[in-house]
Amino acid sequence: MRFRPCIDLHGGRVKQLVGSTVGDPGGPRENFVTDLPAAHYASMFRRDGLTGGHVIMLGPGNEGEALSALTAWPGGMQLGGGVGPGNAAAFLEAGASHVIVTSYVFPDGRPDMGRLREMGRIAGKGRLVIDLSCAAVGGEYVVAMGGWSRLTETVLDAGLMGALAEHCDEFLIHAVDKEGKRGGVDAGLIALCAEGSPIPVTYAGGVRDMGDIEAIMAHGKGRVDYTVGSALDVFGGSLPYAALAVMGKGPIGPRDGGGRD
C-alpha cells in the first residue's frame, strides 16, 4: 500500500473541492484554494521521491498549470481531466507518466471497447489509467462522469474491472460521496477494489486522519494505494504530509497475479 500525491486544478488554480458539488450550477464548494502554482507541489513531490500521483483538470482553464506541473516532475505524475485521442499523446510528451480517461471511454454511460482500444493504441496499455470513480446506489457502486455529477449505467464490480484491466495499467477510483468531506473512507469500496481489481488501484475519498489510513490498509489488505487531498496539512488540513510522504516510497500495488486470492 502506497500514498499517491494529487494536485486538483479548478479555474486555473490549485484547489481542494467537495467532489459531489463539482457540477453544481453555483460552482463547487471549496475546502482549500491557494495562489501557489501547481509546479510548487509537483516539485515537492519530486523532492520527496513520490511517483504515481495525479494531476486532475476539473473543467476548462487548467491546461497551463497542468503542463507546468508535468514539467516540474517529468515522468512522475499522471494527468487526467478531458483526456481523449486528440490530446493524450501531447500530455505524455509533455511529461505525464500516464493519461487518465473516463468520459471518452463511457460515451453513453457504458464502456465503449472500441474507444478504449483507440486510447490504448495512442497511449499504450502501460501508460493508460481508467478513472472508475463511483457513487453508492442501492447497495452497488455506479460509475460517475462529468466532474462526478452524472451517474452512468455502469456498475463497478470484479467483472468490469477484469475486462477493463486488459486495456490499461491502473485504475483511479474516487468515492464520490466521500470526496472532500473528510468524514471517513468507504470501507466497502476499498474492499471491492482489493478483491476485484487484477491491476493496481488508487482509492480517494474521505480520509481525515491516520485511523483512515489504517482502515485502507485493513479493508484493502495492503493491495490498495490511496491519495489524500483536503485532510493534508499542505492543503489546509491537519494530516502531516511529511508522515505520508514516507509511506509513498514503497512498491506499487499488485500487478501480474491480481488483487484476488
C-alpha atoms as an extended CHARMM CRD file, in Angstrom:
* protein
*
       261  EXT
         1         1  MET       CA              0.0000000000        0.0000000000        0.0000000000  PROA      1               0.0000000000
         2         2  ARG       CA              1.3790000000        3.3680000000       -1.0520000000  PROA      2               0.0000000000
         3         3  PHE       CA              0.4880000000        7.0320000000       -0.6360000000  PROA      3               0.0000000000
         4         4  ARG       CA             -0.0460000000        8.6960000000       -4.0370000000  PROA      4               0.0000000000
         5         5  PRO       CA              0.0160000000       12.5140000000       -4.1200000000  PROA      5               0.0000000000
         6         6  CYS       CA             -2.5070000000       14.6150000000       -6.0250000000  PROA      6               0.0000000000
         7         7  ILE       CA             -2.9570000000       18.0870000000       -7.4970000000  PROA      7               0.0000000000
         8         8  ASP       CA             -6.5180000000       19.1590000000       -8.3150000000  PROA      8               0.0000000000
         9         9  LEU       CA             -6.9320000000       22.1430000000      -10.6240000000  PROA      9               0.0000000000
        10        10  HSD       CA            -10.0810000000       24.2420000000      -10.9810000000  PROA      10              0.0000000000
        11        11  GLY       CA            -10.2820000000       27.6370000000      -12.6550000000  PROA      11              0.0000000000
        12        12  GLY       CA             -6.5380000000       27.6140000000      -13.2230000000  PROA      12              0.0000000000
        13        13  ARG       CA             -5.6950000000       27.3020000000       -9.5170000000  PROA      13              0.0000000000
        14        14  VAL       CA             -4.7940000000       24.5120000000       -7.1210000000  PROA      14              0.0000000000
        15        15  LYS       CA             -7.8690000000       23.7140000000       -5.0490000000  PROA      15              0.0000000000
        16        16  GLN       CA             -9.4600000000       21.0360000000       -2.9050000000  PROA      16              0.0000000000
        17        17  LEU       CA            -13.1860000000       20.6740000000       -3.5550000000  PROA      17              0.0000000000
        18        18  VAL       CA            -16.1300000000       18.6890000000       -2.2260000000  PROA      18              0.0000000000
        19        19  GLY       CA            -16.4240000000       16.1560000000       -5.0310000000  PROA      19              0.0000000000
        20        20  SER       CA            -20.2040000000       15.8630000000       -5.1100000000  PROA      20              0.0000000000
        21        21  THR       CA            -20.5270000000       19.6490000000       -5.6880000000  PROA      21              0.0000000000
        22        22  VAL       CA            -18.2240000000       19.9030000000       -8.7150000000  PROA      22              0.0000000000
        23        23  GLY       CA            -21.1470000000       20.0950000000      -11.1370000000  PROA      23              0.0000000000
        24        24  ASP       CA            -23.3210000000       22.4320000000       -9.0660000000  PROA      24              0.0000000000
        25        25  PRO       CA            -24.7230000000       25.4380000000      -11.0290000000  PROA      25              0.0000000000
        26        26  GLY       CA            -23.3680000000       27.8850000000       -8.4640000000  PROA      26              0.0000000000
        27        27  GLY       CA            -19.9360000000       26.3270000000       -8.5350000000  PROA      27              0.0000000000
        28        28  PRO       CA            -18.3050000000       23.7250000000       -6.2900000000  PROA      28              0.0000000000
        29        29  ARG       CA            -17.7610000000       24.0230000000       -2.5610000000  PROA      29              0.0000000000
        30        30  GLU       CA            -14.1170000000       24.7860000000       -1.8860000000  PROA      30              0.0000000000
        31        31  ASN       CA            -12.1720000000       23.3890000000        1.0560000000  PROA      31              0.0000000000
        32        32  PHE       CA             -8.8710000000       24.9490000000        0.0460000000  PROA      32              0.0000000000
        33        33  VAL       CA             -7.5850000000       27.4410000000       -2.5270000000  PROA      33              0.0000000000
        34        34  THR       CA             -4.0190000000       28.6610000000       -2.9260000000  PROA      34              0.0000000000
        35        35  ASP       CA             -2.0500000000       31.0640000000       -5.0790000000  PROA      35              0.0000000000
        36        36  LEU       CA              0.8820000000       28.6380000000       -5.0670000000  PROA      36              0.0000000000
        37        37  PRO       CA              1.3120000000       27.1580000000       -8.5560000000  PROA      37              0.0000000000
        38        38  ALA       CA              0.8330000000       23.5070000000       -9.3870000000  PROA      38              0.0000000000
        39        39  ALA       CA              4.5580000000       23.3030000000      -10.1270000000  PROA      39              0.0000000000
        40        40  HSD       CA              5.2770000000       24.0870000000       -6.4610000000  PROA      40              0.0000000000
        41        41  TYR       CA              3.5180000000       20.9090000000       -5.3490000000  PROA      41              0.0000000000
        42        42  ALA       CA              4.9030000000       18.8160000000       -8.1980000000  PROA      42              0.0000000000
        43        43  SER       CA              8.4250000000       19.9240000000       -7.2590000000  PROA      43              0.0000000000
        44        44  MET       CA              7.7450000000       18.9600000000       -3.6380000000  PROA      44              0.0000000000
        45        45  PHE       CA              6.5880000000       15.5000000000       -4.7080000000  PROA      45              0.0000000000
        46        46  ARG       CA              9.6760000000       15.1540000000       -6.8820000000  PROA      46              0.0000000000
        47        47  ARG       CA             11.9320000000       16.1810000000       -3.9770000000  PROA      47              0.0000000000
        48        48  ASP       CA             10.3490000000       13.5020000000       -1.8200000000  PROA      48              0.0000000000
        49        49  GLY       CA             10.5430000000       10.8040000000       -4.4900000000  PROA      49              0.0000000000
        50        50  LEU       CA              6.7760000000       10.3410000000       -4.7570000000  PROA      50              0.0000000000
        51        51  THR       CA              5.6570000000        8.8110000000       -8.0390000000  PROA      51              0.0000000000
        52        52  GLY       CA              2.3170000000        7.5400000000       -9.3070000000  PROA      52              0.0000000000
        53        53  GLY       CA              0.3190000000       10.5720000000       -8.2000000000  PROA      53              0.0000000000
        54        54  HSD       CA             -2.0310000000       12.5150000000      -10.4390000000  PROA      54              0.0000000000
        55        55  VAL       CA             -2.9010000000       15.9740000000      -11.7030000000  PROA      55              0.0000000000
        56        56  ILE       CA             -6.6250000000       16.3740000000      -12.4000000000  PROA      56              0.0000000000
        57        57  MET       CA             -8.0350000000       19.2160000000      -14.5040000000  PROA      57              0.0000000000
        58        58  LEU       CA            -11.5510000000       19.9280000000      -13.2400000000  PROA      58              0.0000000000
        59        59  GLY       CA            -13.0340000000       21.8580000000      -16.1290000000  PROA      59              0.0000000000
        60        60  PRO       CA            -11.5090000000       24.3460000000      -18.5960000000  PROA      60              0.0000000000
        61        61  GLY       CA             -8.7130000000       26.8270000000      -17.9980000000  PROA      61              0.0000000000
        62        62  ASN       CA             -6.3400000000       24.4090000000      -16.2890000000  PROA      62              0.0000000000
        63        63  GLU       CA             -4.0670000000       23.1550000000      -19.0350000000  PROA      63              0.0000000000
        64        64  GLY       CA             -1.2940000000       25.6830000000      -18.4450000000  PROA      64              0.0000000000
        65        65  GLU       CA             -0.9990000000       24.8240000000      -14.7590000000  PROA      65              0.0000000000
        66        66  ALA       CA             -1.1890000000       21.1130000000      -15.5350000000  PROA      66              0.0000000000
        67        67  LEU       CA              1.6240000000       21.3470000000      -18.0540000000  PROA      67              0.0000000000
        68        68  SER       CA              3.7590000000       23.3060000000      -15.5900000000  PROA      68              0.0000000000
        69        69  ALA       CA              3.3180000000       20.5060000000      -13.0410000000  PROA      69              0.0000000000
        70        70  LEU       CA              4.3250000000       17.8720000000      -15.6010000000  PROA      70              0.0000000000
        71        71  THR       CA              7.3930000000       19.9200000000      -16.4720000000  PROA      71              0.0000000000
        72        72  ALA       CA              8.3330000000       20.2060000000      -12.7920000000  PROA      72              0.0000000000
        73        73  TRP       CA              8.0850000000       16.4320000000      -12.2530000000  PROA      73              0.0000000000
        74        74  PRO       CA              8.5650000000       14.7760000000      -15.6630000000  PROA      74              0.0000000000
        75        75  GLY       CA              7.5210000000       11.1370000000      -15.6100000000  PROA      75              0.0000000000
        76        76  GLY       CA              6.4040000000       11.4500000000      -12.0090000000  PROA      76              0.0000000000
        77        77  MET       CA              2.6890000000       12.1780000000      -12.2930000000  PROA      77              0.0000000000
        78        78  GLN       CA             -0.3780000000       11.0740000000      -14.2310000000  PROA      78              0.0000000000
        79        79  LEU       CA             -2.6910000000       13.5710000000      -15.9630000000  PROA      79              0.0000000000
        80        80  GLY       CA             -6.4820000000       13.4350000000      -16.1630000000  PROA      80              0.0000000000
        81        81  GLY       CA             -9.4660000000       15.6060000000      -16.9760000000  PROA      81              0.0000000000
        82        82  GLY       CA            -10.8310000000       15.9040000000      -20.5000000000  PROA      82              0.0000000000
        83        83  VAL       CA             -8.2910000000       13.4720000000      -21.9290000000  PROA      83              0.0000000000
        84        84  GLY       CA             -9.0770000000       11.9050000000      -25.3040000000  PROA      84              0.0000000000
        85        85  PRO       CA             -7.3730000000       10.8500000000      -28.5330000000  PROA      85              0.0000000000
        86        86  GLY       CA             -6.7900000000       14.4550000000      -29.5670000000  PROA      86              0.0000000000
        87        87  ASN       CA             -4.5690000000       15.4040000000      -26.6190000000  PROA      87              0.0000000000
        88        88  ALA       CA             -3.3350000000       12.2110000000      -24.9300000000  PROA      88              0.0000000000
        89        89  ALA       CA             -0.0930000000       11.9620000000      -26.8860000000  PROA      89              0.0000000000
        90        90  ALA       CA              0.7290000000       15.6330000000      -26.2370000000  PROA      90              0.0000000000
        91        91  PHE       CA              0.2970000000       15.2180000000      -22.4840000000  PROA      91              0.0000000000
        92        92  LEU       CA              2.5260000000       12.1470000000      -22.4890000000  PROA      92              0.0000000000
        93        93  GLU       CA              5.1580000000       14.0110000000      -24.4960000000  PROA      93              0.0000000000
        94        94  ALA       CA              4.8870000000       16.9010000000      -22.0090000000  PROA      94              0.0000000000
        95        95  GLY       CA              5.9110000000       14.6190000000      -19.1480000000  PROA      95              0.0000000000
        96        96  ALA       CA              2.8610000000       12.7090000000      -17.9130000000  PROA      96              0.0000000000
        97        97  SER       CA              3.7370000000        9.1680000000      -16.8840000000  PROA      97              0.0000000000
        98        98  HSD       CA              0.1630000000        8.0920000000      -17.7560000000  PROA      98              0.0000000000
        99        99  VAL       CA             -3.0300000000        9.6940000000      -19.0190000000  PROA      99              0.0000000000
       100       100  ILE       CA             -6.2920000000        9.1220000000      -17.1420000000  PROA      100             0.0000000000
       101       101  VAL       CA             -9.5610000000        8.6980000000      -19.0510000000  PROA      101             0.0000000000
       102       102  THR       CA            -13.2300000000        8.3820000000      -18.1230000000  PROA      102             0.0000000000
       103       103  SER       CA            -15.7510000000       10.2730000000      -20.2080000000  PROA      103             0.0000000000
       104       104  TYR       CA            -14.2190000000        9.4220000000      -23.5680000000  PROA      104             0.0000000000
       105       105  VAL       CA            -14.4990000000        5.6720000000      -22.9890000000  PROA      105             0.0000000000
       106       106  PHE       CA            -18.0120000000        5.9460000000      -21.4720000000  PROA      106             0.0000000000
       107       107  PRO       CA            -19.7560000000        7.9780000000      -24.2190000000  PROA      107             0.0000000000
       108       108  ASP       CA            -23.2650000000        6.6870000000      -23.4640000000  PROA      108             0.0000000000
       109       109  GLY       CA            -22.7520000000        5.6670000000      -19.8510000000  PROA      109             0.0000000000
       110       110  ARG       CA            -21.2830000000        2.2880000000      -20.7530000000  PROA      110             0.0000000000
       111       111  PRO       CA            -17.7120000000        1.3440000000      -21.6530000000  PROA      111             0.0000000000
       112       112  ASP       CA            -17.0120000000        1.5870000000      -25.3630000000  PROA      112             0.0000000000
       113       113  MET       CA            -14.3410000000       -1.0100000000      -26.0410000000  PROA      113             0.0000000000
       114       114  GLY       CA            -13.5690000000        0.4600000000      -29.4670000000  PROA      114             0.0000000000
       115       115  ARG       CA            -12.7530000000        3.8050000000      -27.8850000000  PROA      115             0.0000000000
       116       116  LEU       CA            -10.7590000000        2.0830000000      -25.1810000000  PROA      116             0.0000000000
       117       117  ARG       CA             -8.6840000000        0.2130000000      -27.7610000000  PROA      117             0.0000000000
       118       118  GLU       CA             -8.1470000000        3.5090000000      -29.5920000000  PROA      118             0.0000000000
       119       119  MET       CA             -6.7790000000        5.1010000000      -26.4190000000  PROA      119             0.0000000000
       120       120  GLY       CA             -4.5910000000        2.0510000000      -25.9240000000  PROA      120             0.0000000000
       121       121  ARG       CA             -3.1150000000        2.4840000000      -29.3890000000  PROA      121             0.0000000000
       122       122  ILE       CA             -2.3260000000        6.1290000000      -28.6780000000  PROA      122             0.0000000000
       123       123  ALA       CA             -1.0370000000        5.8790000000      -25.1230000000  PROA      123             0.0000000000
       124       124  GLY       CA             -0.0950000000        2.2290000000      -24.8680000000  PROA      124             0.0000000000
       125       125  LYS       CA             -1.6330000000       -0.0620000000      -22.2610000000  PROA      125             0.0000000000
       126       126  GLY       CA              1.2520000000        0.6420000000      -19.8890000000  PROA      126             0.0000000000
       127       127  ARG       CA              0.5600000000        4.3830000000      -19.8560000000  PROA      127             0.0000000000
       128       128  LEU       CA             -3.2160000000        4.3800000000      -19.5940000000  PROA      128             0.0000000000
       129       129  VAL       CA             -5.2790000000        4.7410000000      -16.3980000000  PROA      129             0.0000000000
       130       130  ILE       CA             -9.0770000000        4.4200000000      -16.2830000000  PROA      130             0.0000000000
       131       131  ASP       CA            -10.9370000000        6.5510000000      -13.7530000000  PROA      131             0.0000000000
       132       132  LEU       CA            -13.7910000000        4.4710000000      -12.2990000000  PROA      132             0.0000000000
       133       133  SER       CA            -14.8890000000        6.9770000000       -9.6610000000  PROA      133             0.0000000000
       134       134  CYS       CA            -18.3050000000        5.9920000000       -8.3880000000  PROA      134             0.0000000000
       135       135  ALA       CA            -21.2110000000        6.6740000000       -6.0660000000  PROA      135             0.0000000000
       136       136  ALA       CA            -23.0500000000        4.2270000000       -3.8200000000  PROA      136             0.0000000000
       137       137  VAL       CA            -26.5280000000        3.4850000000       -5.1680000000  PROA      137             0.0000000000
       138       138  GLY       CA            -28.7910000000        0.8010000000       -3.7350000000  PROA      138             0.0000000000
       139       139  GLY       CA            -26.0160000000       -1.3460000000       -2.3790000000  PROA      139             0.0000000000
       140       140  GLU       CA            -23.9090000000       -1.0760000000       -5.5360000000  PROA      140             0.0000000000
       141       141  TYR       CA            -21.2780000000        1.3360000000       -6.8100000000  PROA      141             0.0000000000
       142       142  VAL       CA            -22.1740000000        3.1760000000      -10.0200000000  PROA      142             0.0000000000
       143       143  VAL       CA            -19.5260000000        4.8610000000      -12.1650000000  PROA      143             0.0000000000
       144       144  ALA       CA            -19.8590000000        8.6730000000      -12.2740000000  PROA      144             0.0000000000
       145       145  MET       CA            -18.7300000000       11.0390000000      -15.0330000000  PROA      145             0.0000000000
       146       146  GLY       CA            -18.7600000000       14.7150000000      -15.9710000000  PROA      146             0.0000000000
       147       147  GLY       CA            -16.9820000000       16.0020000000      -12.8780000000  PROA      147             0.0000000000
       148       148  TRP       CA            -18.6910000000       13.2360000000      -10.9010000000  PROA      148             0.0000000000
       149       149  SER       CA            -22.0410000000       14.9330000000      -11.4590000000  PROA      149             0.0000000000
       150       150  ARG       CA            -23.6090000000       12.3380000000      -13.7960000000  PROA      150             0.0000000000
       151       151  LEU       CA            -24.1630000000        8.7120000000      -12.8910000000  PROA      151             0.0000000000
       152       152  THR       CA            -23.7600000000        6.1760000000      -15.6760000000  PROA      152             0.0000000000
       153       153  GLU       CA            -25.4620000000        2.8200000000      -16.1440000000  PROA      153             0.0000000000
       154       154  THR       CA            -22.2240000000        1.0090000000      -15.3150000000  PROA      154             0.0000000000
       155       155  VAL       CA            -21.8970000000       -0.8630000000      -12.0310000000  PROA      155             0.0000000000
       156       156  LEU       CA            -18.3990000000       -1.2830000000      -10.6230000000  PROA      156             0.0000000000
       157       157  ASP       CA            -17.6870000000       -4.9300000000       -9.9240000000  PROA      157             0.0000000000
       158       158  ALA       CA            -14.9660000000       -7.5350000000      -10.3900000000  PROA      158             0.0000000000
       159       159  GLY       CA            -16.2110000000       -8.4090000000      -13.8670000000  PROA      159             0.0000000000
       160       160  LEU       CA            -15.9470000000       -4.8290000000      -15.0910000000  PROA      160             0.0000000000
       161       161  MET       CA            -12.5150000000       -4.3360000000      -13.5620000000  PROA      161             0.0000000000
       162       162  GLY       CA            -11.2790000000       -7.5950000000      -15.0340000000  PROA      162             0.0000000000
       163       163  ALA       CA            -12.4750000000       -6.6830000000      -18.5310000000  PROA      163             0.0000000000
       164       164  LEU       CA            -11.0710000000       -3.1560000000      -18.4640000000  PROA      164             0.0000000000
       165       165  ALA       CA             -7.7730000000       -4.2730000000      -16.9360000000  PROA      165             0.0000000000
       166       166  GLU       CA             -6.9240000000       -5.9470000000      -20.2330000000  PROA      166             0.0000000000
       167       167  HSD       CA             -6.5550000000       -2.4690000000      -21.7480000000  PROA      167             0.0000000000
       168       168  CYS       CA             -4.9590000000       -0.2940000000      -19.0470000000  PROA      168             0.0000000000
       169       169  ASP       CA             -2.2420000000       -0.1730000000      -16.4290000000  PROA      169             0.0000000000
       170       170  GLU       CA             -4.1210000000        1.0940000000      -13.3560000000  PROA      170             0.0000000000
       171       171  PHE       CA             -7.4660000000        2.2930000000      -12.0110000000  PROA      171             0.0000000000
       172       172  LEU       CA             -8.1570000000        5.5420000000      -10.1450000000  PROA      172             0.0000000000
       173       173  ILE       CA            -11.3250000000        5.3280000000       -8.0470000000  PROA      173             0.0000000000
       174       174  HSD       CA            -12.7770000000        8.2330000000       -6.0590000000  PROA      174             0.0000000000
       175       175  ALA       CA            -15.6170000000        7.5420000000       -3.6420000000  PROA      175             0.0000000000
       176       176  VAL       CA            -17.7250000000       10.4390000000       -4.9250000000  PROA      176             0.0000000000
       177       177  ASP       CA            -19.9830000000       10.5250000000       -1.8710000000  PROA      177             0.0000000000
       178       178  LYS       CA            -16.9210000000       10.8710000000        0.3800000000  PROA      178             0.0000000000
       179       179  GLU       CA            -14.6140000000       13.0650000000       -1.6970000000  PROA      179             0.0000000000
       180       180  GLY       CA            -13.6380000000       16.2890000000        0.0600000000  PROA      180             0.0000000000
       181       181  LYS       CA            -15.8550000000       15.7110000000        3.1110000000  PROA      181             0.0000000000
       182       182  ARG       CA            -13.2250000000       14.3230000000        5.4960000000  PROA      182             0.0000000000
       183       183  GLY       CA            -15.8540000000       12.0670000000        7.0230000000  PROA      183             0.0000000000
       184       184  GLY       CA            -14.1560000000        8.6950000000        6.8180000000  PROA      184             0.0000000000
       185       185  VAL       CA            -13.4050000000        6.3120000000        3.9800000000  PROA      185             0.0000000000
       186       186  ASP       CA            -15.7420000000        3.9080000000        2.1550000000  PROA      186             0.0000000000
       187       187  ALA       CA            -14.7220000000        0.5190000000        3.5320000000  PROA      187             0.0000000000
       188       188  GLY       CA            -16.9630000000       -1.3900000000        1.1280000000  PROA      188             0.0000000000
       189       189  LEU       CA            -15.4950000000        0.2510000000       -1.9420000000  PROA      189             0.0000000000
       190       190  ILE       CA            -11.9550000000       -0.2880000000       -0.7090000000  PROA      190             0.0000000000
       191       191  ALA       CA            -12.6680000000       -3.9830000000       -0.1250000000  PROA      191             0.0000000000
       192       192  LEU       CA            -14.2020000000       -4.2550000000       -3.6040000000  PROA      192             0.0000000000
       193       193  CYS       CA            -11.0750000000       -2.7240000000       -5.1250000000  PROA      193             0.0000000000
       194       194  ALA       CA             -8.8590000000       -5.1320000000       -3.2180000000  PROA      194             0.0000000000
       195       195  GLU       CA            -10.8050000000       -8.2190000000       -4.1920000000  PROA      195             0.0000000000
       196       196  GLY       CA            -11.8960000000       -7.2570000000       -7.6940000000  PROA      196             0.0000000000
       197       197  SER       CA             -9.0020000000       -5.4650000000       -9.3630000000  PROA      197             0.0000000000
       198       198  PRO       CA             -6.2540000000       -7.5010000000      -11.0330000000  PROA      198             0.0000000000
       199       199  ILE       CA             -4.1550000000       -4.3510000000      -11.5310000000  PROA      199             0.0000000000
       200       200  PRO       CA             -3.0330000000       -1.5350000000       -9.2080000000  PROA      200             0.0000000000
       201       201  VAL       CA             -5.8030000000        0.7530000000       -7.9890000000  PROA      201             0.0000000000
       202       202  THR       CA             -5.6620000000        4.0790000000       -6.1710000000  PROA      202             0.0000000000
       203       203  TYR       CA             -8.5420000000        4.9450000000       -3.8280000000  PROA      203             0.0000000000
       204       204  ALA       CA             -9.5350000000        8.5140000000       -2.9500000000  PROA      204             0.0000000000
       205       205  GLY       CA            -12.2260000000        9.9730000000       -0.7110000000  PROA      205             0.0000000000
       206       206  GLY       CA            -12.9790000000       10.7500000000        2.9280000000  PROA      206             0.0000000000
       207       207  VAL       CA             -9.5490000000       10.4230000000        4.5370000000  PROA      207             0.0000000000
       208       208  ARG       CA             -9.3790000000       12.6010000000        7.6570000000  PROA      208             0.0000000000
       209       209  ASP       CA             -6.6960000000       11.0790000000        9.9400000000  PROA      209             0.0000000000
       210       210  MET       CA             -4.2360000000        8.2290000000       10.3930000000  PROA      210             0.0000000000
       211       211  GLY       CA             -7.0770000000        5.9820000000       11.5270000000  PROA      211             0.0000000000
       212       212  ASP       CA             -8.4780000000        6.1660000000        7.9990000000  PROA      212             0.0000000000
       213       213  ILE       CA             -5.0930000000        5.2270000000        6.5490000000  PROA      213             0.0000000000
       214       214  GLU       CA             -5.1340000000        2.1830000000        8.8050000000  PROA      214             0.0000000000
       215       215  ALA       CA             -8.6660000000        1.3870000000        7.6100000000  PROA      215             0.0000000000
       216       216  ILE       CA             -7.4940000000        1.4640000000        3.9890000000  PROA      216             0.0000000000
       217       217  MET       CA             -4.7340000000       -0.9660000000        4.9040000000  PROA      217             0.0000000000
       218       218  ALA       CA             -7.1590000000       -3.2760000000        6.6930000000  PROA      218             0.0000000000
       219       219  HSD       CA            -10.0370000000       -3.2760000000        4.2040000000  PROA      219             0.0000000000
       220       220  GLY       CA             -7.7100000000       -3.1290000000        1.2200000000  PROA      220             0.0000000000
       221       221  LYS       CA             -5.4810000000       -5.9080000000        2.5500000000  PROA      221             0.0000000000
       222       222  GLY       CA             -2.4530000000       -3.8100000000        1.6770000000  PROA      222             0.0000000000
       223       223  ARG       CA             -3.3470000000       -4.0250000000       -2.0300000000  PROA      223             0.0000000000
       224       224  VAL       CA             -4.9910000000       -0.6250000000       -2.4850000000  PROA      224             0.0000000000
       225       225  ASP       CA             -2.9550000000        2.5670000000       -2.8200000000  PROA      225             0.0000000000
       226       226  TYR       CA             -4.5310000000        5.8450000000       -1.6980000000  PROA      226             0.0000000000
       227       227  THR       CA             -4.4360000000        9.5830000000       -2.1470000000  PROA      227             0.0000000000
       228       228  VAL       CA             -5.3010000000       12.3360000000        0.3260000000  PROA      228             0.0000000000
       229       229  GLY       CA             -6.4670000000       15.8420000000       -0.5020000000  PROA      229             0.0000000000
       230       230  SER       CA             -8.2390000000       18.2190000000        1.8750000000  PROA      230             0.0000000000
       231       231  ALA       CA             -7.0160000000       16.4810000000        5.0340000000  PROA      231             0.0000000000
       232       232  LEU       CA             -3.3260000000       17.1180000000        4.2500000000  PROA      232             0.0000000000
       233       233  ASP       CA             -1.6310000000       19.9900000000        6.0610000000  PROA      233             0.0000000000
       234       234  VAL       CA             -0.2140000000       21.2450000000        2.7410000000  PROA      234             0.0000000000
       235       235  PHE       CA             -3.8230000000       21.6410000000        1.5400000000  PROA      235             0.0000000000
       236       236  GLY       CA             -5.2000000000       23.2700000000        4.6750000000  PROA      236             0.0000000000
       237       237  GLY       CA             -5.8610000000       20.1570000000        6.7710000000  PROA      237             0.0000000000
       238       238  SER       CA             -4.0450000000       18.6550000000        9.7490000000  PROA      238             0.0000000000
       239       239  LEU       CA             -2.7640000000       15.2890000000        8.4910000000  PROA      239             0.0000000000
       240       240  PRO       CA              1.0310000000       15.6330000000        8.1430000000  PROA      240             0.0000000000
       241       241  TYR       CA              2.1870000000       15.3850000000        4.5510000000  PROA      241             0.0000000000
       242       242  ALA       CA              5.6840000000       14.5090000000        5.7810000000  PROA      242             0.0000000000
       243       243  ALA       CA              4.3970000000       11.3830000000        7.5130000000  PROA      243             0.0000000000
       244       244  LEU       CA              2.5630000000       10.1600000000        4.4200000000  PROA      244             0.0000000000
       245       245  ALA       CA              5.4830000000       11.0010000000        2.1310000000  PROA      245             0.0000000000
       246       246  VAL       CA              7.4970000000        8.3450000000        3.9460000000  PROA      246             0.0000000000
       247       247  MET       CA              4.7330000000        5.8540000000        3.0760000000  PROA      247             0.0000000000
       248       248  GLY       CA              4.7940000000        6.8480000000       -0.5800000000  PROA      248             0.0000000000
       249       249  LYS       CA              8.0600000000        5.1570000000       -1.4510000000  PROA      249             0.0000000000
       250       250  GLY       CA              7.0010000000        1.5290000000       -1.2540000000  PROA      250             0.0000000000
       251       251  PRO       CA              6.1380000000       -0.6740000000       -4.2240000000  PROA      251             0.0000000000
       252       252  ILE       CA              3.0210000000       -0.0200000000       -6.2900000000  PROA      252             0.0000000000
       253       253  GLY       CA              0.1490000000       -2.4360000000       -5.6070000000  PROA      253             0.0000000000
       254       254  PRO       CA             -0.1560000000       -5.8610000000       -7.2690000000  PROA      254             0.0000000000
       255       255  ARG       CA              0.2160000000       -6.4520000000      -10.9670000000  PROA      255             0.0000000000
       256       256  ASP       CA              0.5090000000       -9.8380000000      -12.7100000000  PROA      256             0.0000000000
       257       257  GLY       CA             -1.4670000000      -12.0600000000      -10.4320000000  PROA      257             0.0000000000
       258       258  GLY       CA             -4.2530000000       -9.7570000000       -9.4880000000  PROA      258             0.0000000000
       259       259  GLY       CA             -5.9620000000       -8.4760000000       -6.4260000000  PROA      259             0.0000000000
       260       260  ARG       CA             -7.8800000000      -11.6620000000       -5.6820000000  PROA      260             0.0000000000
       261       261  ASP       CA             -6.5450000000      -14.5310000000       -3.6100000000  PROA      261             0.0000000000
